mmCIF file of C-alpha atoms and ligand atoms in Angstrom:
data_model
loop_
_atom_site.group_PDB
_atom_site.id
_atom_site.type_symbol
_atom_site.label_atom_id
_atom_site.label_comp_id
_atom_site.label_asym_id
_atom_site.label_seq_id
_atom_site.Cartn_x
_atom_site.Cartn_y
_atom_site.Cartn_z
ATOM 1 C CA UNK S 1 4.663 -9.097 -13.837
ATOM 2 C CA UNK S 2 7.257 -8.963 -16.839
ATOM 3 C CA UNK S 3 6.233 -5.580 -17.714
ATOM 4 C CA UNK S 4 9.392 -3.770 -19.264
ATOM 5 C CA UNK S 5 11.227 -1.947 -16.563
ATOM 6 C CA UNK S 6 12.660 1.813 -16.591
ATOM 7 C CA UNK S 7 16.190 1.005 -17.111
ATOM 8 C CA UNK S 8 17.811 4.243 -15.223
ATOM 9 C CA UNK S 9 21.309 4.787 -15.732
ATOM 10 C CA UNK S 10 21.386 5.851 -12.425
ATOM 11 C CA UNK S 11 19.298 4.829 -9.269
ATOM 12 C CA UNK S 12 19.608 8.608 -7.877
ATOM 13 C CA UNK S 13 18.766 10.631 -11.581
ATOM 14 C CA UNK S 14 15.119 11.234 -11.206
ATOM 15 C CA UNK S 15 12.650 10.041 -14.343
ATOM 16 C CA UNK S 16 10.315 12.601 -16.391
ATOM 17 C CA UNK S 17 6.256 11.822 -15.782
ATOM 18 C CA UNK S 18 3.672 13.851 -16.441
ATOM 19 C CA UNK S 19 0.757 13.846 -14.515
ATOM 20 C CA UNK S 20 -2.237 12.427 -16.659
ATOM 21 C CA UNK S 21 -5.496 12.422 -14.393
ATOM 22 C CA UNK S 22 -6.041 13.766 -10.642
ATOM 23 C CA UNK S 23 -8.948 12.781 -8.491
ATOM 24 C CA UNK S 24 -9.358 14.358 -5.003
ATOM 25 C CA UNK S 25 -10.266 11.202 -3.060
ATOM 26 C CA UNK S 26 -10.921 12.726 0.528
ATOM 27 C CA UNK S 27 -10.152 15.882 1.833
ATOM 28 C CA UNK S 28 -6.592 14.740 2.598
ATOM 29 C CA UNK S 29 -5.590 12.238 -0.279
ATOM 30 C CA UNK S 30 -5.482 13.205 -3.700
ATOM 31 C CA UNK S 31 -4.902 10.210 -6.464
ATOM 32 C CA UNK S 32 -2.504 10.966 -9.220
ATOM 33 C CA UNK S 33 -2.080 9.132 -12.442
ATOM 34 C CA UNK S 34 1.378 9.222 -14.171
ATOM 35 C CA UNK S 35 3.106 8.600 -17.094
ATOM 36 C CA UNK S 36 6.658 8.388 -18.093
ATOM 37 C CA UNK S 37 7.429 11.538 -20.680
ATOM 38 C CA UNK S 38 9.549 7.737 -22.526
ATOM 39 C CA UNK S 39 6.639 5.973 -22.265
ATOM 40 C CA UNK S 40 8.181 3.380 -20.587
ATOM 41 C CA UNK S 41 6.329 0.797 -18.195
ATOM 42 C CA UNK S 42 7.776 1.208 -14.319
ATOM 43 C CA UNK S 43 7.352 -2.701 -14.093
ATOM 44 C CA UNK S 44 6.761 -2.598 -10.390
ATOM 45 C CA UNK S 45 5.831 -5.461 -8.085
ATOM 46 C CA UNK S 46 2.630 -4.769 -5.879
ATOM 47 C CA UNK S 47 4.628 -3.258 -2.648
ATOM 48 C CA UNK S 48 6.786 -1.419 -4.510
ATOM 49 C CA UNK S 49 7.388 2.623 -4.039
ATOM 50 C CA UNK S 50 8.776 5.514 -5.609
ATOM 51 C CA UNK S 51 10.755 8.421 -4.646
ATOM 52 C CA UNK S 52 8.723 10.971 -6.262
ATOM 53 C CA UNK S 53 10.559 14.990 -6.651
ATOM 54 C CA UNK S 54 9.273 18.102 -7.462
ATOM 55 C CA UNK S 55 12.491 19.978 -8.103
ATOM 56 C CA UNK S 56 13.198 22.943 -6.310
ATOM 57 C CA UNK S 57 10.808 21.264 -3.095
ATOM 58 C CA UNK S 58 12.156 17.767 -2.820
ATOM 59 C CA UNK S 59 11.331 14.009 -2.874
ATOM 60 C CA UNK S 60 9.210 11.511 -0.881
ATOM 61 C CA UNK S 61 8.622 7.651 -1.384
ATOM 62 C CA UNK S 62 4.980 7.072 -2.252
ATOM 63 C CA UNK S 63 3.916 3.476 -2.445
ATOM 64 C CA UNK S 64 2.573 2.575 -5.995
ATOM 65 C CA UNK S 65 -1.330 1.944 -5.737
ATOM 66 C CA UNK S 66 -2.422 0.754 -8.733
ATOM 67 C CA UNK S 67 -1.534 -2.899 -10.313
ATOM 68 C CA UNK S 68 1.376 -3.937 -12.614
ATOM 69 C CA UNK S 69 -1.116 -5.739 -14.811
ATOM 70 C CA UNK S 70 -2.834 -1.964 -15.590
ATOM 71 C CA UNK S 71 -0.686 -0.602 -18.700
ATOM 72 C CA UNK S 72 0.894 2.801 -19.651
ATOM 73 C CA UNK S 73 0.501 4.514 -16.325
ATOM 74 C CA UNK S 74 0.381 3.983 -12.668
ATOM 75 C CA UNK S 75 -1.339 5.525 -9.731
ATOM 76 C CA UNK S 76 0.029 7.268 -6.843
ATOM 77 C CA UNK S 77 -2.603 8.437 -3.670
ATOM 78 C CA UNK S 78 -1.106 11.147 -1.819
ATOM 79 C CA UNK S 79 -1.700 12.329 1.851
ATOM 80 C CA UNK S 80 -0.674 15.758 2.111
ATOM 81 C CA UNK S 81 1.357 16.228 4.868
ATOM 82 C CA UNK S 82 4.319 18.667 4.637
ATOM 83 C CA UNK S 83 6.485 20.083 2.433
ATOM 84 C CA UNK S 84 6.416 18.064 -0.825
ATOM 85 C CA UNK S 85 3.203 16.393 -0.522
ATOM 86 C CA UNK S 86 1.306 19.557 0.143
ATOM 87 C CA UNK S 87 3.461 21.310 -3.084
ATOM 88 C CA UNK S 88 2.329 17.766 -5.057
ATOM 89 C CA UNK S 89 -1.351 18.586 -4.280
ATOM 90 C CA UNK S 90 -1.137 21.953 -5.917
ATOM 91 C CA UNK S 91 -0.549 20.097 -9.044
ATOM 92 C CA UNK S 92 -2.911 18.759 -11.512
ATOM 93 C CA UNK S 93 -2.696 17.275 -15.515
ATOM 94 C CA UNK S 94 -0.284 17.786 -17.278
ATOM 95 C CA UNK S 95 2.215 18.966 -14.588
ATOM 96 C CA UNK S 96 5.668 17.449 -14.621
ATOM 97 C CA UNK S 97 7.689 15.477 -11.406
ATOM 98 C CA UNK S 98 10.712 13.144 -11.230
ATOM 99 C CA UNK S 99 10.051 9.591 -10.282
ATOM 100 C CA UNK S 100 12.945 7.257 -9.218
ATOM 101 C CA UNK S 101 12.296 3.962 -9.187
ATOM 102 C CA UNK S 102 10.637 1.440 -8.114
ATOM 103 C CA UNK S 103 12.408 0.710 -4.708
ATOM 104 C CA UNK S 104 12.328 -2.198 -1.859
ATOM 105 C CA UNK S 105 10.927 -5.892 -1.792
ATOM 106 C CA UNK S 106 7.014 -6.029 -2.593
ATOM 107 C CA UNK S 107 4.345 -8.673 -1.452
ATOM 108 C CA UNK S 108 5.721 -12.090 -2.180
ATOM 109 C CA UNK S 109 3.009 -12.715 -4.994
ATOM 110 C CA UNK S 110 4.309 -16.299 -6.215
ATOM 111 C CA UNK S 111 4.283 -17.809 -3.013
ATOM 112 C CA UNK S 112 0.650 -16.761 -2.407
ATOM 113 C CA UNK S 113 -0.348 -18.315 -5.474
ATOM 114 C CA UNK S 114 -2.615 -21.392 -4.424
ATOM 115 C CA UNK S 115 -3.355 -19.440 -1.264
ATOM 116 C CA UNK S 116 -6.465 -17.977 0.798
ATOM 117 C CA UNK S 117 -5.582 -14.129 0.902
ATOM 118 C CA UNK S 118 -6.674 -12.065 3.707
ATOM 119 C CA UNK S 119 -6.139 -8.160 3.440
ATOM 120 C CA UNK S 120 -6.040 -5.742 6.538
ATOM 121 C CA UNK S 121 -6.238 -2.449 5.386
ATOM 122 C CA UNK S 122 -6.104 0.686 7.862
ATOM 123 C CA UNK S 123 -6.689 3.881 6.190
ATOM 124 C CA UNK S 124 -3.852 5.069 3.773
ATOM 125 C CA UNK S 125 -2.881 1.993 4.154
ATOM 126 C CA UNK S 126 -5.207 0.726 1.344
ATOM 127 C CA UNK S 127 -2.981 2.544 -0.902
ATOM 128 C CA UNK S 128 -0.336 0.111 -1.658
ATOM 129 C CA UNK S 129 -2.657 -3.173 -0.470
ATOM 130 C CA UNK S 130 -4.937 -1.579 -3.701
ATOM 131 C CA UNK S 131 -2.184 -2.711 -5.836
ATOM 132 C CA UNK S 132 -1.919 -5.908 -4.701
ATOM 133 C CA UNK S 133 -5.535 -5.960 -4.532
ATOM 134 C CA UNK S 134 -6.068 -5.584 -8.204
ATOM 135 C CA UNK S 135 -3.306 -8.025 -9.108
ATOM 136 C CA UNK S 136 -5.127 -10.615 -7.166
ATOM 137 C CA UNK S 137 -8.666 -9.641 -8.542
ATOM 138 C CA UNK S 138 -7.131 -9.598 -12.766
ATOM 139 C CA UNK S 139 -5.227 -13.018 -11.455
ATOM 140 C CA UNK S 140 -8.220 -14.209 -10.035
ATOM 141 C CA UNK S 141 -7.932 -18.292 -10.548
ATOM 142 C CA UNK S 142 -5.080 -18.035 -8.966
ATOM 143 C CA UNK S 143 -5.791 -17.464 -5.640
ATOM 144 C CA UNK S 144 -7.763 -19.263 -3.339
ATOM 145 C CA UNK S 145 -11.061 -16.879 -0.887
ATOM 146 C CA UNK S 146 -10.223 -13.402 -0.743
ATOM 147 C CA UNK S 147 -11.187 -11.397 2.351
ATOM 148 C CA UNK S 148 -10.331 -7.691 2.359
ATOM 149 C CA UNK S 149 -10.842 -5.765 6.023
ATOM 150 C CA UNK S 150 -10.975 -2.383 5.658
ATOM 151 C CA UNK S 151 -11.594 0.392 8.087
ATOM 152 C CA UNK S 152 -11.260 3.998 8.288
ATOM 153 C CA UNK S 153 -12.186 6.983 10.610
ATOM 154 C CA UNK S 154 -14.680 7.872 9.600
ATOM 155 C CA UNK S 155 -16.724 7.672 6.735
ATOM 156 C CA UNK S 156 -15.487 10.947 4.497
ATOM 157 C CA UNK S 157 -12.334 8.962 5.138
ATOM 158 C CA UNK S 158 -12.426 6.032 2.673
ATOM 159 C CA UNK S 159 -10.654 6.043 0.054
ATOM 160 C CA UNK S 160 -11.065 4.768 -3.484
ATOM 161 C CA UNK S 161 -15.223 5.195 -3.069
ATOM 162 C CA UNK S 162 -15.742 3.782 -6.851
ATOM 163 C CA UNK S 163 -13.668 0.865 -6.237
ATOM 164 C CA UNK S 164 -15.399 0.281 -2.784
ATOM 165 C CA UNK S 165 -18.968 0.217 -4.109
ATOM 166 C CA UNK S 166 -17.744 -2.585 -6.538
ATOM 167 C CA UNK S 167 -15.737 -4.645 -4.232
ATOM 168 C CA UNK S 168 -19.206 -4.968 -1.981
ATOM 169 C CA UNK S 169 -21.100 -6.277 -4.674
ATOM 170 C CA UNK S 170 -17.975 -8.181 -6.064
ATOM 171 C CA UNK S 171 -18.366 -12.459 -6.261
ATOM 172 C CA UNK S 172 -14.869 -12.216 -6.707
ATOM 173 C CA UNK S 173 -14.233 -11.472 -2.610
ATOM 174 C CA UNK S 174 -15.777 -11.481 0.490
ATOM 175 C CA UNK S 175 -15.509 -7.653 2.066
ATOM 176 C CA UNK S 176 -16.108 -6.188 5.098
ATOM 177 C CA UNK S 177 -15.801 -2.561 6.331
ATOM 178 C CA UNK S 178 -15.661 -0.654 9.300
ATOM 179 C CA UNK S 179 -15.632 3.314 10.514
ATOM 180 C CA UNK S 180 -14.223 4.286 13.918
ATOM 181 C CA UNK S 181 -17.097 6.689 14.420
ATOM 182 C CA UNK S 182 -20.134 7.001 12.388
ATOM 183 C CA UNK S 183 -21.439 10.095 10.772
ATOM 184 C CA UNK S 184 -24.900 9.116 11.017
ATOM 185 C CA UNK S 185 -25.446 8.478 7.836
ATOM 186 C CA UNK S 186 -23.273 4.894 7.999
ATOM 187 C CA UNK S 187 -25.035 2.017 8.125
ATOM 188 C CA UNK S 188 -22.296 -0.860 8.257
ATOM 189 C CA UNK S 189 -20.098 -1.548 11.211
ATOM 190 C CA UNK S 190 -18.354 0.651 13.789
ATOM 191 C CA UNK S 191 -15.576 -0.134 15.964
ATOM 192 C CA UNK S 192 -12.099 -0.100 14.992
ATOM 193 C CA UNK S 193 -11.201 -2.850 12.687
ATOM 194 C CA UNK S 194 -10.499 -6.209 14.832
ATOM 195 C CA UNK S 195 -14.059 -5.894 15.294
ATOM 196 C CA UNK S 196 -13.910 -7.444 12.170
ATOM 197 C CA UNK S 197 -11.979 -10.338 12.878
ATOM 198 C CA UNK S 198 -14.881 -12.541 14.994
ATOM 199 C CA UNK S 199 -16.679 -12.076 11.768
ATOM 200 C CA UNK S 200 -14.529 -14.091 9.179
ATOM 201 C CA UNK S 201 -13.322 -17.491 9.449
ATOM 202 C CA UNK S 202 -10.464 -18.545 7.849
ATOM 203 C CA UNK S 203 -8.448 -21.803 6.802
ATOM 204 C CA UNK S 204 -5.037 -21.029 8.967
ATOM 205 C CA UNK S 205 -2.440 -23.499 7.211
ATOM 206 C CA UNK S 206 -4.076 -22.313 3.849
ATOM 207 C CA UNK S 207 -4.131 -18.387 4.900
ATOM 208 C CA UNK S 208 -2.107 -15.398 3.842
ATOM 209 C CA UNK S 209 -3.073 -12.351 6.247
ATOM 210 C CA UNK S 210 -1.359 -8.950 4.572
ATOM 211 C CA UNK S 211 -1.727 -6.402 7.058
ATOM 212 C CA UNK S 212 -1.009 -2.713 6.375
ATOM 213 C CA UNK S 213 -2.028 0.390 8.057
ATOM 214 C CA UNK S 214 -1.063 2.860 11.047
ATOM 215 C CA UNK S 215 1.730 1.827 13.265
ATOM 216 C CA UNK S 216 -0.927 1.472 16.295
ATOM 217 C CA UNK S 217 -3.199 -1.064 14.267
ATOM 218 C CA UNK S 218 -0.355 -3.461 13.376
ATOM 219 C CA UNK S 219 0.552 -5.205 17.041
ATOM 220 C CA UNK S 220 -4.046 -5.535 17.687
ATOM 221 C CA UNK S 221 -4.258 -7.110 14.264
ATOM 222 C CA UNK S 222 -1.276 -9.025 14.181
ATOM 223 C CA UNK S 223 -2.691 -10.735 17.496
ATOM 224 C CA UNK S 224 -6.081 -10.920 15.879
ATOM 225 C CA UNK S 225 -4.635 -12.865 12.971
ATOM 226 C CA UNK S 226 -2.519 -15.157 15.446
ATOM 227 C CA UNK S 227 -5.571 -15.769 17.311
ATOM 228 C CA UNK S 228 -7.262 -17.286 14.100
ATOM 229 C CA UNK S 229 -4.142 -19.393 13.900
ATOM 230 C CA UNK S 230 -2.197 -18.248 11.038
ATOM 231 C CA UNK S 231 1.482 -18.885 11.469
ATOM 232 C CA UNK S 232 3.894 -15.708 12.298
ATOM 233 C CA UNK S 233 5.608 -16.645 8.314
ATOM 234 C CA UNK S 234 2.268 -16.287 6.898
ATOM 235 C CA UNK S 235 1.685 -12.759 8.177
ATOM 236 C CA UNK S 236 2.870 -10.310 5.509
ATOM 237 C CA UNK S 237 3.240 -6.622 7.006
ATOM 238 C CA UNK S 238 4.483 -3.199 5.210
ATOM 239 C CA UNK S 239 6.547 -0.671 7.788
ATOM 240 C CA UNK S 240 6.816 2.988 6.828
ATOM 241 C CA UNK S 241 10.136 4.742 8.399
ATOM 242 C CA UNK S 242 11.641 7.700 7.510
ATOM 243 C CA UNK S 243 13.243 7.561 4.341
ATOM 244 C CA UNK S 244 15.227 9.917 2.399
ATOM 245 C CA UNK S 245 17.769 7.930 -0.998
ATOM 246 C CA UNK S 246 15.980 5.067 -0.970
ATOM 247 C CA UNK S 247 18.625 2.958 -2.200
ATOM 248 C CA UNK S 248 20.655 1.811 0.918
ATOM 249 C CA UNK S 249 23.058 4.443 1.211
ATOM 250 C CA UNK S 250 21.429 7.013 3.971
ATOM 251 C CA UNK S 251 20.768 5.231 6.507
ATOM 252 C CA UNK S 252 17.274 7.161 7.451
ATOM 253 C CA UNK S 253 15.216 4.283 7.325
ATOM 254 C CA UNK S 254 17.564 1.971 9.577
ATOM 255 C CA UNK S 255 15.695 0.021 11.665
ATOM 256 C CA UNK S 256 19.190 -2.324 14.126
ATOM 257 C CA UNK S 257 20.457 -4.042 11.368
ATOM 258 C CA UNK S 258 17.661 -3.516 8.528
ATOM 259 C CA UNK S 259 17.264 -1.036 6.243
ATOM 260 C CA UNK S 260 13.868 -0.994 5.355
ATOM 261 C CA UNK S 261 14.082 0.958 1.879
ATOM 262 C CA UNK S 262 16.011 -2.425 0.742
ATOM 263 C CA UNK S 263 14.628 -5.230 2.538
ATOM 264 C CA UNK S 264 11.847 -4.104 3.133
ATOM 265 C CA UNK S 265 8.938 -2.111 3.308
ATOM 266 C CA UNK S 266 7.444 -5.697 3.298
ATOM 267 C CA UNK S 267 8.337 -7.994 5.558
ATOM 268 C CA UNK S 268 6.783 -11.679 6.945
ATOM 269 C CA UNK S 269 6.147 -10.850 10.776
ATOM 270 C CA UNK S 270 8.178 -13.893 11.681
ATOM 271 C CA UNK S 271 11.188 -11.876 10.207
ATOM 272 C CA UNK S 272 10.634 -8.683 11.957
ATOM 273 C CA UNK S 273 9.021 -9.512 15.241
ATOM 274 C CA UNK S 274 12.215 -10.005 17.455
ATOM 275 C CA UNK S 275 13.464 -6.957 16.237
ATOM 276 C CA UNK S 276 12.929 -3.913 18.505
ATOM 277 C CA UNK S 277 11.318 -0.965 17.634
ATOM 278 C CA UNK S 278 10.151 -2.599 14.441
ATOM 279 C CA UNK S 279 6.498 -2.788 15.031
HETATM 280 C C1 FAD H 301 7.834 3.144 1.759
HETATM 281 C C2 FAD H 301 6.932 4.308 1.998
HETATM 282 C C3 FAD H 301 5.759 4.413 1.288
HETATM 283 C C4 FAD H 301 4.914 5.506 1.488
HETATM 284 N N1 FAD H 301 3.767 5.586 0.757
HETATM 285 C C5 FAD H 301 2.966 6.649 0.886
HETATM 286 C C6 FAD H 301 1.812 6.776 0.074
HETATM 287 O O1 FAD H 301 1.506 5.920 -0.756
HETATM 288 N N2 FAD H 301 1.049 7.879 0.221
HETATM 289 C C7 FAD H 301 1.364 8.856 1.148
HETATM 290 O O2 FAD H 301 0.627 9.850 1.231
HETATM 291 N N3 FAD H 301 2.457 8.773 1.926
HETATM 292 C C8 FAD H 301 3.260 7.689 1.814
HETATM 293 N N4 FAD H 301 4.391 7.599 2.592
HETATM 294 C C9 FAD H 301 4.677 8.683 3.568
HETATM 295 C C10 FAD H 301 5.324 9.852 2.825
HETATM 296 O O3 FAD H 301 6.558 9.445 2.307
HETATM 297 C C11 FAD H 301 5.537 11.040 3.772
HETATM 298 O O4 FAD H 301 4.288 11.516 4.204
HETATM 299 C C12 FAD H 301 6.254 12.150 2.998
HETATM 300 O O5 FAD H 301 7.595 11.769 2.832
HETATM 301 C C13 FAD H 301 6.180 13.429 3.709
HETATM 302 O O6 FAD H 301 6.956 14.334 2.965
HETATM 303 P P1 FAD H 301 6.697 15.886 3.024
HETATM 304 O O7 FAD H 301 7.894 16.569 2.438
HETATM 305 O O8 FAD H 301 5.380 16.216 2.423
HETATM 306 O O9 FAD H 301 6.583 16.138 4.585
HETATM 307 P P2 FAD H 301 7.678 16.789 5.577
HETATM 308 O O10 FAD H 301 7.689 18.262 5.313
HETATM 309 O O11 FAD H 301 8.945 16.035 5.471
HETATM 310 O O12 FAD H 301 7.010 16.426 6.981
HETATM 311 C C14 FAD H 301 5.691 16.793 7.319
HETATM 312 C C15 FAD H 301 5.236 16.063 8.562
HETATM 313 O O13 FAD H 301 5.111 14.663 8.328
HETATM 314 C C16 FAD H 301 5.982 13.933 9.168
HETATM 315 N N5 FAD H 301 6.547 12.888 8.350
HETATM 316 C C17 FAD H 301 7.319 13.034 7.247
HETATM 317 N N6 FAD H 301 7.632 11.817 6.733
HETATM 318 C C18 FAD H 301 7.054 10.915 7.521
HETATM 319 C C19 FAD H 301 6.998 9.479 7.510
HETATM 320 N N7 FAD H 301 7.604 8.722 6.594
HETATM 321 N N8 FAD H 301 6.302 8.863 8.492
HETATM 322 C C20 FAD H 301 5.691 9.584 9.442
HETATM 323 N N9 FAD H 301 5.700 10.928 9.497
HETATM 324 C C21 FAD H 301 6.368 11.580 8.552
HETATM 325 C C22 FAD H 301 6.996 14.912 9.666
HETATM 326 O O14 FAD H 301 7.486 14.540 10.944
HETATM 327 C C23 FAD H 301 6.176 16.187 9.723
HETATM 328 O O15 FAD H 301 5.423 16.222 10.888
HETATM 329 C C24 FAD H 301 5.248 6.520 2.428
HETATM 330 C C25 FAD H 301 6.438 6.414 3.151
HETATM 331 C C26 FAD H 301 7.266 5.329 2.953
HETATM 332 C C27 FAD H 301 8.531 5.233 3.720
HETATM 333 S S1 FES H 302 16.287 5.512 2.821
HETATM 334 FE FE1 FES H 302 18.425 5.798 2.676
HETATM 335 S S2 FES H 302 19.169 3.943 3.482
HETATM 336 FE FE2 FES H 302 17.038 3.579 3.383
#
């Protein structure tokens, strides 16, 4: 986690990466690996986004999906969605974007040290839980059972299908998986994904639950994980808003008093659930 940081001289001057590897990972996600043209690390914490431009389009945050403890590069999964996502998915290696970086508070990974994690992943949200997945899984001894829930659409909607077929065979983690609807091909579960939940036990004092996916699976699996009884402190959730400098100064990503680009995206539950309009 010591990794040397980009040291910008300013937080708005975008970085030079090149794009070093693309994988299309469903038909709406592409992965890209980047590089810094310095070769510097971006010494993230798992959590952590960019603000990624393509100059002459413009700039969106994009959560960093791959670990700090990988080395020279870091990964970036991409939903195209409008303008500069959909411009971003016309590129491949080799192409060149601005990174600023890396922005807001990321999972509190020395307090769950010692700890029983329990992911919640809900489609695209598996991109920036994958980074604190892998820090967990190359930290390994340091962490008490891991359960990862994961569920997605369908299945031509999962992402990261290499890293998937490994985490099902892993020792390393206990993981189960769910589609909304099946293609008739899927064999596992189907439901949405607190049909998970009477599957697992858990140890609640001892329990971590990181939950991260669409804004309508947060309040069901929030209550699933309450049910289990894991205190509100130990339930870790990441909150997409709108965001546009990612530094404070806009005011897009306001949530009453917060601003999510700098407190947040993470957040315990116990600090956000009063607040309206943030769940
Ligand atoms: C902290 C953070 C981390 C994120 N991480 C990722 C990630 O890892 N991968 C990823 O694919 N996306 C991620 N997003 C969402 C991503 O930033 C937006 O999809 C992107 O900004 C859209 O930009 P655009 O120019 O392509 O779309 P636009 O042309 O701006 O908009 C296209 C459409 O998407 C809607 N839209 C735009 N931004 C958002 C938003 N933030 N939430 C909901 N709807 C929106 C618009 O209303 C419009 O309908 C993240 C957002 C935040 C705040
Ligand atoms: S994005 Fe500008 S204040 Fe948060």
């Amino acid at each position: 986690m010591n990794a040397a940081k980009v040291q910008p001289t300013s937080i708005y001057l975008p970085h030079l990466a090149e794009i070093v590897r693309t994988e299309q990972l469903t038909k709406m996600e592409k992965l890209f690996e980047i590089k810094f043209q310095n070769g510097q690390e971006l010494g993230h914490q798992p959590g952590q986004f960019v603000e990624v431009s393509l100059f002459g389009i413009g700039e969106a945050p994009i959560s960093v999906s791959s670990s700090p403890t990988k080395k020279g590069s870091f990964d970036l999964a991409v939903r195209a969605v409008g303008n500069v996502t959909q411009a971003l998915h016309t590129l491949n290696r080799g192409a060149t974007v601005g990174i600023r970086g890396p922005f807001g508070q990321g999972f509190p990974v020395e307090e769950m040290k010692g700890k029983d994690i329990l992911f919640v992943a809900g489609g695209i949200g598996l991109v920036p839980l994958r980074s604190l997945i892998n820090y967990v899984l190359d930290n390994r001894s340091h962490f008490g059972r891991v359960l990862v829930l994961f569920g997605a659409k369908t299945p031509a909607e999962q992402l990261f299908l290499g890293e998937l077929a490994k985490w099902r065979q892993s020792k390393d983690m206990e993981y189960l998986e769910t589609v909304d609807r099946s293609d008739g091909q899927w064999k596992g579960n189907v439901g949405v994904i607190t049909t998970l939940f009477p599957k697992i036990t858990v140890n609640p004092p001892k329990t971590i639950a990181v939950i991260v996916g669409p804004p309508i699976m947060y309040r069901f699996a929030i209550l699933e994980a309450q049910v289990k009884g894991i205190p509100d402190d130990q339930i870790i959730v990441s909150l997409e808003r709108r965001m546009k400098c990612g530094v404070g100064k806009c005011g897009h990503c306001q949530i009453n008093h917060i601003y999510v680009c700098q407190e947040g995206p993470v957040f315990s539950y116990a600090k956000i659930k009063d607040v309206k309009e943030a769940i």
